[in-house]
Coordinates of C-alpha atoms in Angstrom, one line a residue:
M1 CA 16.4 -23.5 9.3
N2 CA 16.3 -22.8 5.5
S3 CA 18.3 -24.7 3.1
E4 CA 16.1 -25.4 0.2
S5 CA 15.9 -22.2 -1.7
P6 CA 17.5 -18.6 -1.5
D7 CA 13.9 -17.2 -2.0
Q8 CA 12.4 -19.4 0.7
L9 CA 11.3 -17.9 4.0
D10 CA 10.7 -19.8 7.3
V11 CA 7.9 -17.3 8.5
I12 CA 5.8 -14.8 6.8
A13 CA 3.6 -12.2 8.6
V14 CA 0.6 -10.8 6.7
G15 CA -0.9 -7.4 7.6
A16 CA -3.7 -5.3 6.1
H17 CA -1.6 -2.3 6.2
P18 CA 2.0 -1.2 6.6
D19 CA 2.5 -0.9 10.5
D20 CA 0.0 -3.6 11.4
V21 CA 2.7 -6.2 11.8
E22 CA 5.1 -4.0 13.5
I23 CA 2.4 -3.0 16.2
A24 CA 1.3 -6.6 16.8
C25 CA 4.3 -8.8 16.5
G26 CA 7.4 -6.7 15.5
G27 CA 9.3 -8.0 18.5
T28 CA 8.7 -11.5 17.6
L29 CA 9.8 -11.1 14.0
A30 CA 13.0 -9.3 15.2
K31 CA 13.7 -12.3 17.6
L32 CA 13.1 -14.9 14.9
V33 CA 15.7 -13.0 12.7
Q34 CA 18.2 -13.1 15.5
Q35 CA 17.6 -16.8 15.9
G36 CA 18.7 -17.4 12.3
Y37 CA 15.2 -17.7 10.6
R38 CA 14.3 -16.1 7.3
V39 CA 11.4 -13.8 7.8
G40 CA 9.1 -11.8 5.5
I41 CA 6.3 -9.5 5.7
I42 CA 3.3 -9.3 3.2
D43 CA 1.3 -6.1 3.4
L44 CA -2.2 -6.5 1.5
T45 CA -2.4 -2.8 0.9
D46 CA -0.3 0.2 0.9
G47 CA -2.4 1.7 3.6
E48 CA -3.1 4.9 1.6
P49 CA -4.8 7.4 1.8
T50 CA -4.3 8.5 5.2
P51 CA -4.7 12.0 6.9
L52 CA -1.0 12.9 7.3
S53 CA 0.8 10.9 4.7
P54 CA 2.1 12.7 1.6
G55 CA 1.3 9.7 -0.3
P56 CA 1.9 5.9 -1.1
E57 CA 5.6 6.5 -1.9
S58 CA 6.3 8.0 1.5
R59 CA 4.4 5.2 3.2
L60 CA 6.2 2.4 1.3
Q61 CA 9.5 4.0 2.3
E62 CA 8.5 4.1 6.1
A63 CA 7.6 0.5 5.4
K64 CA 11.0 -0.3 4.1
Q65 CA 12.8 1.4 6.8
A66 CA 10.8 -0.5 9.5
A67 CA 11.6 -3.7 7.9
E68 CA 15.2 -2.9 7.9
I69 CA 15.1 -2.1 11.6
L70 CA 13.6 -5.4 12.3
G71 CA 16.1 -7.2 10.1
I72 CA 13.4 -8.5 7.7
H73 CA 14.5 -10.3 4.8
V74 CA 11.6 -9.8 2.2
R75 CA 8.7 -7.4 2.3
E76 CA 6.1 -7.2 -0.3
T77 CA 3.1 -5.2 -0.9
L78 CA 0.2 -6.8 -2.9
E79 CA -1.4 -3.3 -3.8
L80 CA -4.9 -4.4 -3.1
T81 CA -7.1 -1.5 -2.4
N82 CA -7.0 0.1 1.0
R83 CA -10.6 1.0 2.9
R84 CA -12.0 -1.2 0.2
L85 CA -10.3 -4.5 1.1
F86 CA -12.6 -7.5 0.6
D87 CA -12.2 -11.2 1.0
S88 CA -12.5 -12.3 -2.8
F89 CA -11.4 -15.2 -4.9
E90 CA -8.8 -12.9 -6.7
N91 CA -7.5 -11.5 -3.3
R92 CA -6.9 -15.1 -2.0
V93 CA -5.1 -16.2 -5.0
A94 CA -3.0 -13.2 -5.0
L95 CA -1.8 -13.9 -1.5
A96 CA -1.6 -17.7 -2.1
N97 CA 0.8 -17.0 -5.1
L98 CA 3.3 -15.4 -2.7
F99 CA 3.0 -18.3 -0.3
R100 CA 3.8 -20.6 -3.2
K101 CA 6.6 -18.4 -4.2
Y102 CA 8.2 -18.1 -0.7
R103 CA 7.1 -21.5 0.5
P104 CA 7.0 -20.5 4.4
K105 CA 6.8 -23.0 7.2
V106 CA 4.7 -20.8 9.4
V107 CA 2.2 -18.0 8.6
L108 CA 1.4 -15.2 11.0
G109 CA -2.0 -13.6 10.3
L110 CA -4.6 -11.1 11.9
A111 CA -6.9 -12.5 14.6
G112 CA -10.5 -11.4 14.5
K113 CA -12.2 -8.0 14.3
T114 CA -10.9 -4.7 15.6
P115 CA -14.0 -2.7 16.6
M116 CA -13.7 1.1 16.0
A117 CA -10.8 0.4 13.7
S118 CA -10.5 -0.4 10.1
P119 CA -12.7 -3.2 8.9
D120 CA -9.9 -4.0 6.6
H121 CA -8.3 -6.1 9.4
W122 CA -11.3 -8.6 9.4
Q123 CA -11.0 -8.9 5.7
A124 CA -7.3 -9.5 5.9
M125 CA -7.9 -12.3 8.3
Q126 CA -10.3 -14.2 6.0
I127 CA -8.0 -13.6 2.9
T128 CA -5.0 -15.0 4.8
D129 CA -6.9 -18.0 6.2
A130 CA -8.2 -18.8 2.7
A131 CA -4.7 -18.2 1.0
V132 CA -3.1 -20.7 3.4
F133 CA -5.5 -23.3 2.3
Y134 CA -5.3 -22.4 -1.4
S135 CA -1.4 -22.6 -1.3
R136 CA -1.5 -26.4 -1.0
L137 CA -4.1 -27.2 -3.8
T138 CA -3.3 -29.5 -6.5
K139 CA -4.6 -29.9 -9.9
W140 CA -5.3 -26.0 -10.0
N141 CA -2.0 -24.6 -11.0
D142 CA -3.3 -22.6 -13.8
Q143 CA -5.2 -20.5 -11.2
F144 CA -1.8 -19.5 -9.4
D145 CA 0.5 -18.7 -12.4
N146 CA 1.4 -22.3 -12.8
T147 CA 3.5 -22.2 -9.6
E148 CA 3.7 -25.5 -7.5
P149 CA 1.6 -26.3 -4.6
H150 CA 3.1 -25.5 -1.0
T151 CA 1.9 -26.9 2.2
I152 CA 2.2 -24.4 5.1
Q153 CA 2.8 -26.4 8.3
K154 CA 1.3 -24.1 10.9
Q155 CA -0.8 -20.9 10.8
V156 CA -0.9 -18.6 14.0
W157 CA -2.9 -15.7 14.6
Y158 CA -1.8 -12.4 16.3
P159 CA -4.4 -10.0 17.9
L160 CA -4.1 -6.3 16.8
G161 CA -5.6 -3.3 18.7
F162 CA -6.0 -2.2 22.3
G163 CA -9.8 -1.6 22.5
S164 CA -10.8 -4.8 24.2
L165 CA -9.4 -7.1 26.8
N166 CA -11.1 -10.1 25.0
Y167 CA -9.0 -12.0 22.4
P168 CA -10.5 -14.4 19.7
E169 CA -10.8 -17.9 20.7
G170 CA -8.4 -20.6 19.3
S171 CA -6.8 -23.8 20.3
G172 CA -4.1 -22.3 22.6
Q173 CA -2.7 -18.9 23.4
F174 CA 1.1 -18.4 24.1
V175 CA 3.4 -15.4 24.7
V176 CA 6.7 -14.8 23.1
D177 CA 9.4 -13.2 25.0
I178 CA 10.5 -10.1 23.4
S179 CA 12.3 -8.5 26.3
D180 CA 15.6 -8.2 24.1
T181 CA 13.8 -6.8 21.1
F182 CA 11.2 -4.5 22.5
E183 CA 13.2 -1.4 21.8
Q184 CA 13.7 -2.7 18.3
K185 CA 9.9 -3.1 17.9
I186 CA 9.3 0.5 19.1
E187 CA 11.9 1.9 16.7
S188 CA 10.2 0.1 13.7
I189 CA 6.9 1.7 14.7
R190 CA 8.4 5.0 15.0
A191 CA 9.5 4.7 11.4
Y192 CA 5.9 5.5 10.5
Q193 CA 6.2 9.3 11.0
S194 CA 3.3 9.9 9.0
Q195 CA 1.1 7.7 10.9
F196 CA 2.3 8.3 14.7
P197 CA 3.3 12.0 14.8
P198 CA 4.2 13.5 18.3
E199 CA 0.4 14.2 19.0
K200 CA -0.1 10.5 18.7
K201 CA 2.5 9.4 21.2
R202 CA -0.1 7.5 23.2
V203 CA 0.2 4.6 20.8
Y204 CA 3.6 4.0 22.1
R205 CA 2.4 4.0 25.8
L206 CA -0.5 1.6 24.8
V207 CA 1.9 -0.7 22.8
E208 CA 4.3 -0.7 25.8
S209 CA 1.7 -1.3 28.5
Q210 CA 0.2 -4.3 26.6
N211 CA 3.4 -5.9 25.8
R212 CA 4.7 -5.3 29.4
L213 CA 1.5 -6.8 30.8
L214 CA 1.6 -9.8 28.4
G215 CA 5.4 -10.4 29.3
T216 CA 4.7 -10.2 33.1
S217 CA 1.9 -12.7 32.8
A218 CA 4.4 -15.1 31.4
G219 CA 7.7 -14.2 33.6
F220 CA 9.2 -11.9 31.0
E221 CA 10.0 -8.2 30.8
A222 CA 7.9 -7.9 27.5
G223 CA 5.8 -10.3 25.4
E224 CA 3.5 -10.6 22.4
L225 CA 0.5 -12.8 22.3
F226 CA -0.2 -15.5 19.8
I227 CA -3.2 -17.7 19.2
C228 CA -2.9 -21.3 17.5
S229 CA -5.2 -22.0 14.8
T230 CA -4.8 -25.7 15.6
T231 CA -4.1 -27.5 19.0
L232 CA -0.5 -26.8 20.3
G233 CA 1.2 -30.1 21.1
V234 CA 3.9 -30.4 23.7
R235 CA 6.8 -32.9 23.8
D236 CA 8.5 -31.7 26.9
L237 CA 6.0 -30.5 29.5
V238 CA 8.7 -29.3 32.0
Q239 CA 10.7 -27.3 29.3
T240 CA 7.5 -26.0 28.2
V241 CA 6.0 -24.7 31.4
C242 CA 9.6 -23.8 32.9
P243 CA 11.5 -22.1 30.1

C-alpha cells in the first residue's frame, strides 16, 4: 500500500465543493480506508456562500466531521472561488502542487456536466484533468513551488447528480461494492446539516435509490459507479466477472 512517505496518499478524490465527494463516492472512500489505503479529499472551494450556512467556518467544520466519519487521512481546501470557479492555469497549478505533495497512485475526479446544478462541477473536472497532467511535467518545477514531478498511475471519474440517466462516456464503467459502507456514507452526508436540513431529506432518498440500483445491477446491495479515463485491463477474467 503506502511505504514511501508519511505524507503520501494512495488515492485522492477531488470535488468542487465540500459534500460533492461524499455524495458521489463516499462509500468507496470509506471502503478503501478499511482496506488499508491512505485516502485524501481535496475540495477546490469552501462551497460558500450558500443559503442556510452561517459561513465558511461552519461549512469547513462540517467537511472535517464528514471526513472523520469516512476515516479520511487528509482533507484540504484550495480556497478557490465558489460560484466563480474557472479552469485557469493558476488553478491547475494549485491542484497539481497538492498532487506533487501527496503523490497519489489514483485520482478520482468529477465526470462531465451536471445540468441544472452548479457549473463549478464542469470546471472542476477540467481543472482536475489538467492537474493530473501537470503533476508529471519535468523541467518546469519553478511553476510548482520547486516540487518534484509525480506521475499519477490512473485517473478515474465519478458522476455526480441525479437529473439524468445518461453518464459521460469513457473507456469502461464499473461499480464498487459499498454494501458495508453505505450507512457510513449516508452519515457523512448528514454531517452537512447546513446543506441538507430536514426539508431536503429527499436527497437521502435519491442517494439511496441510485446506490441501490447501481449495486443491484452488479449483484451487490449498494454500489457506486466509476468511469475509466483509459481502457480498463483485466488479468483474470473469471475473478473479474465472478467476484
